[in-house]
Coordinates of C-alpha atoms and ligand atoms in Angstrom, one line a residue:
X1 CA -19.3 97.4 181.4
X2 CA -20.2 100.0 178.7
X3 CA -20.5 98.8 175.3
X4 CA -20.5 100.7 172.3
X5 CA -23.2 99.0 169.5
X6 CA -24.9 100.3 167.2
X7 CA -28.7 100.3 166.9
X8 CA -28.5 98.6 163.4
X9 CA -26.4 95.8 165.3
X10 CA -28.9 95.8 167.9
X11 CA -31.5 94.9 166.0
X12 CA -29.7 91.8 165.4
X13 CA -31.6 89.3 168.5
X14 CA -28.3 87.4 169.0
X15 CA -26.1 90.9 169.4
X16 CA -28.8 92.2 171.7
X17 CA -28.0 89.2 174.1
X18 CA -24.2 89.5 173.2
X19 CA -24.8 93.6 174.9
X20 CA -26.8 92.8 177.3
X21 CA -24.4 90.0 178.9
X22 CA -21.2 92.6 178.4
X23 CA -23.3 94.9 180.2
X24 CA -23.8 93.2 183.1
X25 CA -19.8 92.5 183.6
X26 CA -18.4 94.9 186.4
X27 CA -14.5 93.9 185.2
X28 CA -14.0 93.1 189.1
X29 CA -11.7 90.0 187.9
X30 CA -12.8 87.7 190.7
X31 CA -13.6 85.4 187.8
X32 CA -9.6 84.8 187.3
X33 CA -8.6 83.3 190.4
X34 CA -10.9 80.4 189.4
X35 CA -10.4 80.1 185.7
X36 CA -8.3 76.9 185.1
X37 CA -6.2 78.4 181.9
X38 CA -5.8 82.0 183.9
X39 CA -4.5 79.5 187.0
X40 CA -2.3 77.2 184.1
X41 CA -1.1 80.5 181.5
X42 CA -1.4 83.2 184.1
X43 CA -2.2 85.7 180.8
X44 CA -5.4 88.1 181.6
X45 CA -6.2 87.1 178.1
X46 CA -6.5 83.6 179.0
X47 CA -9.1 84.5 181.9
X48 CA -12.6 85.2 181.5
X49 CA -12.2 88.9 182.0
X50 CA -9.9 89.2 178.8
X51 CA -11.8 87.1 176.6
X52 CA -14.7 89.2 177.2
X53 CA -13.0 92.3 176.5
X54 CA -12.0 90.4 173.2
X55 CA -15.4 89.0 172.2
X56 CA -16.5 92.7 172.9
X57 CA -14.1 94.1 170.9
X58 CA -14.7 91.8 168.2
X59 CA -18.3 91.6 168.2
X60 CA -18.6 96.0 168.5
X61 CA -16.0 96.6 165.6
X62 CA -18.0 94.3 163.7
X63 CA -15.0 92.6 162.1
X64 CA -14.0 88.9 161.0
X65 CA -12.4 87.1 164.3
X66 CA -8.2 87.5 164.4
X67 CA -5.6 85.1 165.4
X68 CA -5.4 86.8 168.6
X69 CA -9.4 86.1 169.6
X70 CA -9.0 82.6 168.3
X71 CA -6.1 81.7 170.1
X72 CA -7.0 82.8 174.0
X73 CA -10.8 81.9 173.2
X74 CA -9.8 78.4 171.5
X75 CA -7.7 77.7 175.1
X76 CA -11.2 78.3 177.0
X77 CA -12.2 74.9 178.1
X78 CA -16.0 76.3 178.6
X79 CA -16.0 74.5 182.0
X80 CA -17.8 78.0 183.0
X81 CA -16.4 77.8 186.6
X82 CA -16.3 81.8 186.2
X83 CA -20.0 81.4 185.9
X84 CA -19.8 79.8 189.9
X85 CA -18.0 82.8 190.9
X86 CA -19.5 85.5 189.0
X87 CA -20.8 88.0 191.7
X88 CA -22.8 89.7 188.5
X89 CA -24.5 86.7 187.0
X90 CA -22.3 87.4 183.8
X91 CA -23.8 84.9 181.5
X92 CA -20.2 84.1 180.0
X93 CA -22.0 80.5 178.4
X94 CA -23.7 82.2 176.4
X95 CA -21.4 85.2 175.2
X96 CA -18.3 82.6 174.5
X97 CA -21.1 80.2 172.2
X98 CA -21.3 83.6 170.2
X99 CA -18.0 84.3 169.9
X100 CA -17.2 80.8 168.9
X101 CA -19.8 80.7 166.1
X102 CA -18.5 84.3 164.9
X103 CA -15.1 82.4 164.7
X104 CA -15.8 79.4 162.5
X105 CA -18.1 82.3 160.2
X106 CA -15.5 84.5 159.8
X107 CA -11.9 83.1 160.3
X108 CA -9.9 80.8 158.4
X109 CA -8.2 78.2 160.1
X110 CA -5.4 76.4 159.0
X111 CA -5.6 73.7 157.0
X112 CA -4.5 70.8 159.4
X113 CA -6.7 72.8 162.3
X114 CA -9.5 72.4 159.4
X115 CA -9.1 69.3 158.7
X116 CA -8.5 67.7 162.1
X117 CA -11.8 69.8 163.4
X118 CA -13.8 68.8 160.2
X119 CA -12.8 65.2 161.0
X120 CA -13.7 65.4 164.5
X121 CA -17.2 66.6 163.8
X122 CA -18.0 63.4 161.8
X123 CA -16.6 61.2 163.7
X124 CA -17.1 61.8 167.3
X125 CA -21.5 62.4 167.1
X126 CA -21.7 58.8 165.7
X127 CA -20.8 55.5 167.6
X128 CA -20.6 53.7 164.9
X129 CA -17.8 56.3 163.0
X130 CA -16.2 56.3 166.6
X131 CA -15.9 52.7 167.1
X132 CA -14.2 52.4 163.8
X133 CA -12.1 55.0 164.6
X134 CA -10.9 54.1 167.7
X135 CA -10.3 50.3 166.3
X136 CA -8.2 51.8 164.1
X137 CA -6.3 54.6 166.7
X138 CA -5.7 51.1 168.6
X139 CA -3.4 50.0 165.3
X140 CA -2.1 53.2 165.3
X141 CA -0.9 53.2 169.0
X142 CA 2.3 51.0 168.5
X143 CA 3.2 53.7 165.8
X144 CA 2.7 56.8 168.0
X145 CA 6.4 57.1 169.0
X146 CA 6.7 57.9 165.5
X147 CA 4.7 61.0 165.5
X148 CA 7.7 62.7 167.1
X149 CA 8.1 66.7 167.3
X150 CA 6.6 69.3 169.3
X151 CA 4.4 70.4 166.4
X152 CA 1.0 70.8 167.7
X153 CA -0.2 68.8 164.8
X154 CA 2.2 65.5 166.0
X155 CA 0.7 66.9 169.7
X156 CA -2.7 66.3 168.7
X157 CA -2.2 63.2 167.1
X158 CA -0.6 61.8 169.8
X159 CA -2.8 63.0 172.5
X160 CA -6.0 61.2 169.9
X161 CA -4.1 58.2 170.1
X162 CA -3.5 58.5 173.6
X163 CA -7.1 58.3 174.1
X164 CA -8.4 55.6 172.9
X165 CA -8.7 53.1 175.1
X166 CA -6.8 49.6 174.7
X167 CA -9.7 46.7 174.1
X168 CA -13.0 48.0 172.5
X169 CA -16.3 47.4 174.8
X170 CA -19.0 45.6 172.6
X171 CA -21.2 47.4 170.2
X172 CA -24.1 49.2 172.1
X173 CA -26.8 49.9 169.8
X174 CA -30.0 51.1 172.2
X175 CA -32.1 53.3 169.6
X176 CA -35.7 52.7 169.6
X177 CA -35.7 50.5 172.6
X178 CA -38.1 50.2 176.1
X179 CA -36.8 48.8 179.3
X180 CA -39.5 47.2 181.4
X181 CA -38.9 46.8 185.2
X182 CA -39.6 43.6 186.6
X183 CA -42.4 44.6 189.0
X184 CA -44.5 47.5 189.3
X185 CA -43.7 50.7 186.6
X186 CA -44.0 53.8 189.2
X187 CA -42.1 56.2 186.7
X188 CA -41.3 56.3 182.8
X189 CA -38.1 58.1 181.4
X190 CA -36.5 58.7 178.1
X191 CA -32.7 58.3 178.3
X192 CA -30.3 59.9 176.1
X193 CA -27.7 57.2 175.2
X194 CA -25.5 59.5 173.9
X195 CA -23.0 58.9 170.8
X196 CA -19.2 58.8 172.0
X197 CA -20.3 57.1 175.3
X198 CA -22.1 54.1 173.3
X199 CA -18.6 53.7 171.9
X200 CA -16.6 54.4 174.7
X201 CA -18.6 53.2 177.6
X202 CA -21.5 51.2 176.7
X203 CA -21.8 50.0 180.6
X204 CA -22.9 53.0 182.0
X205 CA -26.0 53.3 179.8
X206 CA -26.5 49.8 180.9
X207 CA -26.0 50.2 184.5
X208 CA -28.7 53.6 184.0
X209 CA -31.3 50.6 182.5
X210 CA -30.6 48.2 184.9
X211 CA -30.8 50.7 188.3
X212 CA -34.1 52.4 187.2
X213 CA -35.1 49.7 186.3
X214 CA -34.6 47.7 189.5
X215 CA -36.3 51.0 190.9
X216 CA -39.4 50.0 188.8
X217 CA -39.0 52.9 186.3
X218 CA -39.3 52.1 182.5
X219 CA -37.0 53.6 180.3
X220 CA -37.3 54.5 176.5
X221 CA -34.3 55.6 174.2
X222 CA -36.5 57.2 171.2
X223 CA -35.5 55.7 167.7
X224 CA -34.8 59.4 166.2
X225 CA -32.9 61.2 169.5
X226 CA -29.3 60.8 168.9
X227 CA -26.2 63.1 169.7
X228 CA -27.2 66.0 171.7
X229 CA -25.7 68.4 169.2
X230 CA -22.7 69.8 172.3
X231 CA -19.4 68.4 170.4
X232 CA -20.6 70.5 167.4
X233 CA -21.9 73.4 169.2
X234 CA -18.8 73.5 170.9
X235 CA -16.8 74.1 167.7
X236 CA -19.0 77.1 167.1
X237 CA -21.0 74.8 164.4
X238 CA -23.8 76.7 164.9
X239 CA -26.6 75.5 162.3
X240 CA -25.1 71.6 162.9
X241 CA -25.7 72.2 166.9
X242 CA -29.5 73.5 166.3
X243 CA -29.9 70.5 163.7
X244 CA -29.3 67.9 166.7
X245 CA -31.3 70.1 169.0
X246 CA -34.6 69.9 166.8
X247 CA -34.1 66.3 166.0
X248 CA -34.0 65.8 169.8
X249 CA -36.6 68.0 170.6
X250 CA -38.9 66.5 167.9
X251 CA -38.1 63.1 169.4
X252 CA -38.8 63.6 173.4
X253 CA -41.2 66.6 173.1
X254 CA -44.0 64.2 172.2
X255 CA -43.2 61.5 174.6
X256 CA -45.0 60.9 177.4
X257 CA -42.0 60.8 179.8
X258 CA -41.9 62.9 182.7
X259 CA -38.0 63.2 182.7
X260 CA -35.3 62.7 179.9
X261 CA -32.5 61.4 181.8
X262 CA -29.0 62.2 181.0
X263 CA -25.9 60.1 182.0
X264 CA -23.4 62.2 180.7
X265 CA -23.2 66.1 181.9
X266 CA -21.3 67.1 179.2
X267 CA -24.6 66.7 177.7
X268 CA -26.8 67.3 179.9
X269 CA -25.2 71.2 180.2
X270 CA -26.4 71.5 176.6
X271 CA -30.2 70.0 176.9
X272 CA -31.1 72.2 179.7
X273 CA -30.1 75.2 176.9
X274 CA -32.0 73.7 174.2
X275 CA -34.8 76.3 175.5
X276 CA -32.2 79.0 174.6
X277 CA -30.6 77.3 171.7
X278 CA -34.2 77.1 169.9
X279 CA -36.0 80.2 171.0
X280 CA -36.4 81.5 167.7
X281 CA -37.1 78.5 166.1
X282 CA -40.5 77.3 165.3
X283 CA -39.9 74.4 167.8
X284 CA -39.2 77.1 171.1
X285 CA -42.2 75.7 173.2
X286 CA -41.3 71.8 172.7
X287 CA -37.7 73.0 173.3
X288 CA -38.3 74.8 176.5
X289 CA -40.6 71.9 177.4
X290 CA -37.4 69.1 176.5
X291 CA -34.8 71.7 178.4
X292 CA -37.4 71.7 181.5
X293 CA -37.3 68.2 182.2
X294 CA -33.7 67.5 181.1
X295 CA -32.2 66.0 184.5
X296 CA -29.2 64.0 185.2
X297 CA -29.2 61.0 186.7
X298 CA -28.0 62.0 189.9
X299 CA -30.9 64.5 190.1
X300 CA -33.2 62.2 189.5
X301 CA -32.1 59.0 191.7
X302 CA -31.9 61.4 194.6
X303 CA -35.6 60.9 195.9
X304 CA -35.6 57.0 194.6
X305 CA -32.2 55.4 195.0
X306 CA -31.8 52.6 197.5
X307 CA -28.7 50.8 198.3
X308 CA -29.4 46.3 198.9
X309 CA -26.4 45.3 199.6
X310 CA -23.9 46.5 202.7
X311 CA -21.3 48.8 202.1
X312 CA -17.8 47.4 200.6
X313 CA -15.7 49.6 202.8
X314 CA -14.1 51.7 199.8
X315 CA -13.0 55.4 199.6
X316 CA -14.2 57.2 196.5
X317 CA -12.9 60.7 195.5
X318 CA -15.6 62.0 193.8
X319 CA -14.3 64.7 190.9
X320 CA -17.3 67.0 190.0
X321 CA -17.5 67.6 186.1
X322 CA -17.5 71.0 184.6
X323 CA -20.6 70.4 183.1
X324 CA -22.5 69.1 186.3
X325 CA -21.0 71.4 189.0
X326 CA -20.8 74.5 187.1
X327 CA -23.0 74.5 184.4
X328 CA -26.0 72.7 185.6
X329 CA -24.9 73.6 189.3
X330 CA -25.8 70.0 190.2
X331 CA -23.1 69.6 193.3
X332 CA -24.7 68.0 196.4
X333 CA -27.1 65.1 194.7
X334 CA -23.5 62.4 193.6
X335 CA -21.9 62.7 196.6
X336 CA -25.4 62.7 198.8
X337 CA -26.1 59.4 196.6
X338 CA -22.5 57.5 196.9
X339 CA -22.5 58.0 200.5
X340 CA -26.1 56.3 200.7
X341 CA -24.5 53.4 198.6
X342 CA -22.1 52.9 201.6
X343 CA -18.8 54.9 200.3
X344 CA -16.5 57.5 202.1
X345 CA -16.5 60.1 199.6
X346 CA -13.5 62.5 199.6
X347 CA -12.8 65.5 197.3
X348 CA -10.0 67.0 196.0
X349 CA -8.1 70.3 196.8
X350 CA -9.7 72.9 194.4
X351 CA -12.6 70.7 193.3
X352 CA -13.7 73.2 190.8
X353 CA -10.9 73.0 188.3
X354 CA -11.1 71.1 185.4
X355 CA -9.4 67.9 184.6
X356 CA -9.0 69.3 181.1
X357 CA -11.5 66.9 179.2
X358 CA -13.6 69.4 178.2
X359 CA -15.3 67.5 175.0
X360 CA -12.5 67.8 172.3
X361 CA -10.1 69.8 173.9
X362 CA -8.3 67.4 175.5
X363 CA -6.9 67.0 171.6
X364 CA -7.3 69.9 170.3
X365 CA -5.2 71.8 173.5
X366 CA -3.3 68.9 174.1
X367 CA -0.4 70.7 176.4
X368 CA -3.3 72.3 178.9
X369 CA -5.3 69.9 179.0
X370 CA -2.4 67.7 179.9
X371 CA -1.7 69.8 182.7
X372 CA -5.0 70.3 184.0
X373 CA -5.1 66.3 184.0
X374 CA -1.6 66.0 186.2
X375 CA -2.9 69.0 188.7
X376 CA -6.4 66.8 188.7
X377 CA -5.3 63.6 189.3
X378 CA -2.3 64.5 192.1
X379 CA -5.0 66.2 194.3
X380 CA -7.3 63.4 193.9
X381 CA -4.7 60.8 194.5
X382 CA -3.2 62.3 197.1
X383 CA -6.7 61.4 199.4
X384 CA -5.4 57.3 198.7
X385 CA -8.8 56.7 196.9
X386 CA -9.8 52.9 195.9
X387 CA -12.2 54.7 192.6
X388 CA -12.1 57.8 191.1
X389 CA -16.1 58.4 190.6
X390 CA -17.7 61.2 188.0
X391 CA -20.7 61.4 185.9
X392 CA -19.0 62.7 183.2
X393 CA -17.4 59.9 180.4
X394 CA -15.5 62.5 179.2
X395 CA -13.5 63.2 183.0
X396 CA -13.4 59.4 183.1
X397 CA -11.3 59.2 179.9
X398 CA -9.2 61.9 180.6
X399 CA -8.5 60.6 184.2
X400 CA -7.9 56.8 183.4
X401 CA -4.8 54.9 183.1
X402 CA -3.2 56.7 186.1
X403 CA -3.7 53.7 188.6
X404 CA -6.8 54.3 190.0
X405 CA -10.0 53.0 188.7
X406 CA -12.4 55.5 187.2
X407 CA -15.8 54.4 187.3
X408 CA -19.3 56.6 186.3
X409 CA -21.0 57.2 189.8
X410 CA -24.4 55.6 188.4
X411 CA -22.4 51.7 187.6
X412 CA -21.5 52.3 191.6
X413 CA -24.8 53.1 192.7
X414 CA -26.1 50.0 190.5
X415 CA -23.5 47.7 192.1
X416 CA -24.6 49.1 195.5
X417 CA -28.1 48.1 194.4
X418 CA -27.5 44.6 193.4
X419 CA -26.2 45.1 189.8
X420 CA -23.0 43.8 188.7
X421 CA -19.3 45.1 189.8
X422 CA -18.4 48.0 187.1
X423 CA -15.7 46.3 184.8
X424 CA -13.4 49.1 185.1
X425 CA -13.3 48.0 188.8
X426 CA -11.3 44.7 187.5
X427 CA -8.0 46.4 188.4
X428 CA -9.0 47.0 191.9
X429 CA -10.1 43.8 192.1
X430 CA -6.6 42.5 190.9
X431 CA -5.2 44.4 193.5
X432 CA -6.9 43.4 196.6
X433 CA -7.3 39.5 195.6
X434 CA -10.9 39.6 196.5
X435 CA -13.8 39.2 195.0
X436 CA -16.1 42.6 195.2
X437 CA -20.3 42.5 194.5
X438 CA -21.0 39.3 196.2
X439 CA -24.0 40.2 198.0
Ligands
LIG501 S1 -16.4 88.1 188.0 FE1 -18.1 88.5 186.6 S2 -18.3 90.8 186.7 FE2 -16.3 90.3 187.5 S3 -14.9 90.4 185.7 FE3 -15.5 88.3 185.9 S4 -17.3 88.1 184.6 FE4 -17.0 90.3 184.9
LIG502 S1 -15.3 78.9 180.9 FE1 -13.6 78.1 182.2 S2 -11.7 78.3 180.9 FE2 -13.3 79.6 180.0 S3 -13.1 81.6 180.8 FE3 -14.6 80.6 182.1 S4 -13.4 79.6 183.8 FE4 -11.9 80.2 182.2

């Protein structure tokens, strides 16, 4: 694609990387028959194709974003399946981070949008905030029939609400701890505990301890890592992003770990791109180094995981995250590991759409989101699965409350290893009268 910059804007690093990705677009369009809002809207401008067309535009005129970039690029869930089908290597990640940055620097939301986004960003990167929100979104639920309309506001709200789930897990607090194996130590890892999932679901950071553990690693959650910074980054928060990213790097760089382990994609998307993130910053090398041994779980079990006990007969459909299938292009290692724990795995018709979650925009875009979550959850359902397995908290939420159990792959894997049945399996329990995880 030709673009049309100036060489004062090129001198500017981060328009330099803006041209060169444009440049390497051919407009062919393949990207669009895999783009889940092109698929849902069927508007070029809701596919990757048109939004780069209106990042370029934007970014080349050199003006302050318009309601028309906001809205198509606000609807991308940056699940960055175009990236997967990209015969050009277009680095679209990278170009829609811009854009999104440009927008909260030079465009003037409305006020609820402000607000609501404003609100988010406190909230969601602490577990502490977040369990106090979501004790009171639990108050609020009987009252949600009240938020009537088909105001996106009363949408939002509702789809917040919707959310949260009905009894709070116990209070996880794992900063500044070490996890000893029993036996032997034969590996040391830091683990990010991440911030909504301590809130959300506490278990699968203690199923992560308690397998690698059992495998005789140790694991460390540093006292000053704490949210990886992708909630904020996503919002185009730009300076709040890098903040997390140096507090991170500054926390794992000088550890003598030889992975930092993530349990959530969502996040781990954004750790491998702290090299990127931080390349001008004084902190590049320790950044590169943190981004370089950033692996998720699943990457790292795949040489060490060993199932104890024999299989319990069960079909799990696997839904690959965004995040792990598209933007760390992690695909093989869950489904290679759940099938050593003893499971039929199955997949679902056009595995690499998104179930909508997509970090906040399952409330900020509430009607897509909602869509993507009925298209997701009819093609995984329609396999008759027992569990609905991901890595990803944020598919897990999205996806619950539908019938099936969702469960994080790792508190499978655990069970499979002689850990204890994944509480959200209590409904399948229910239903087959049995006891599961006796050994
Ligand atoms: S597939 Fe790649 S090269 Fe083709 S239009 Fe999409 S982003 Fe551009
Ligand atoms: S990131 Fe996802 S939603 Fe956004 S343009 Fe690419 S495929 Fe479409």
């Amino acid at each position: 694609m030709q673009t049309n910059f100036t060489a004062a804007q090129l001198a500017n690093p981060e328009i330099q990387v803006a041209n060169d990705i444009l440049r390497s677009c051919v407009h062919c369009g393949m990207c669009t028959a895999t783009c889940p809002t092109f698929v849902t809207l069927g508007d070029e401008l809701d596919s990757p194709r048109g939004r780069i067309y209106l990042i370029k535009d934007m970014l080349e005129n050199d003006r302050p974003a318009a309601e028309e970039e906001v809205l198509h690029i606000d609807r991308c869930l940056s699940c960055l399946s175009c990236m997967t089908t990209c015969p050009s290597g277009v680095d679209y990640m990278h170009l829609v981070d811009h854009a999104r940055v440009h927008i909260n620097e030079t465009y003037r939301r409305p006020l609820t949008d402000r607000l609501l986004r404003d609100l988010l960003a406190r909230i969601l990167p602490y577990p502490n905030r977040m369990r106090a929100a979501l004790a009171l979104a639990n108050l609020g639920k009987p009252f949600a029939a009240l938020l009537g309309g088909e105001s996106m506001l009363a949408k939002r709200l509702r789809a917040m609400l919707s959310l949260a789930p009905a009894r709070l897990p116990a209070a996880q607090n794992l900063t500044g701890t070490v996890h000893r194996p029993a036996g032997a130590v034969k590996g040391r890892v830091a683990l990010l505990a991440g911030c909504a999932q301590q809130a959300i679901g506490p278990s699968i950071n203690t199923a992560t301890i308690a397998l690698l553990n059992r495998l005789g690693v140790e694991v460390v959650v540093p006292a000053a890592a704490g949210c990886c910074g992708a909630l904020v980054h996503h919002m185009g928060r730009h300076e709040e992003a890098l903040a997390a990213a140096r507090r991170n790097v500054a926390a794992w760089a000088g550890d003598d770990v030889e992975a930092v382990i993530v349990n959530t994609s969502g996040c781990g998307t954004v750790l491998k791109d702290y090299g990127f993130l931080l390349r001008n910053d004084p902190m590049a090398a320790d950044a590169a180094k943190v981004s370089a041994k950033s692996l998720d779980i699943s990457e790292y079990l795949l040489k060490i995981y060993e199932p104890t006990r024999p299989p319990e007969g069960l079909v799990v459909a696997y839904h690959a995250a965004c995040s792990l299938q598209h933007g760390q292009r992690v695909t093989g290692a869950p489904k290679t590991l759940l099938r050593k724990a003893g499971f039929a795995v199955v997949e679902p018709k056009d595995p690499h759409l998104c179930c909508g979650s997509a970090g906040t925009y399952n409330i900020l875009q509430p009607d897509i989101a909602a869509s993507l979550r009925r298209r997701k959850l009819d093609t995984l359902k329609v396999k008759n699965p027992d569990i609905i397995a991901a890595g990803n908290i944020g598919c897990l939420t999205q996806l619950a409350g539908d019938g099936v159990p969702t469960v994080h792959m790792v508190e499978l894997l655990d069970w499979m290893a002689g850990g204890a049945e994944p509480a959200g399996l209590a409904l399948l329990s229910a239903r087959h009268a049995t006891s599961f995880g006796t050994p």
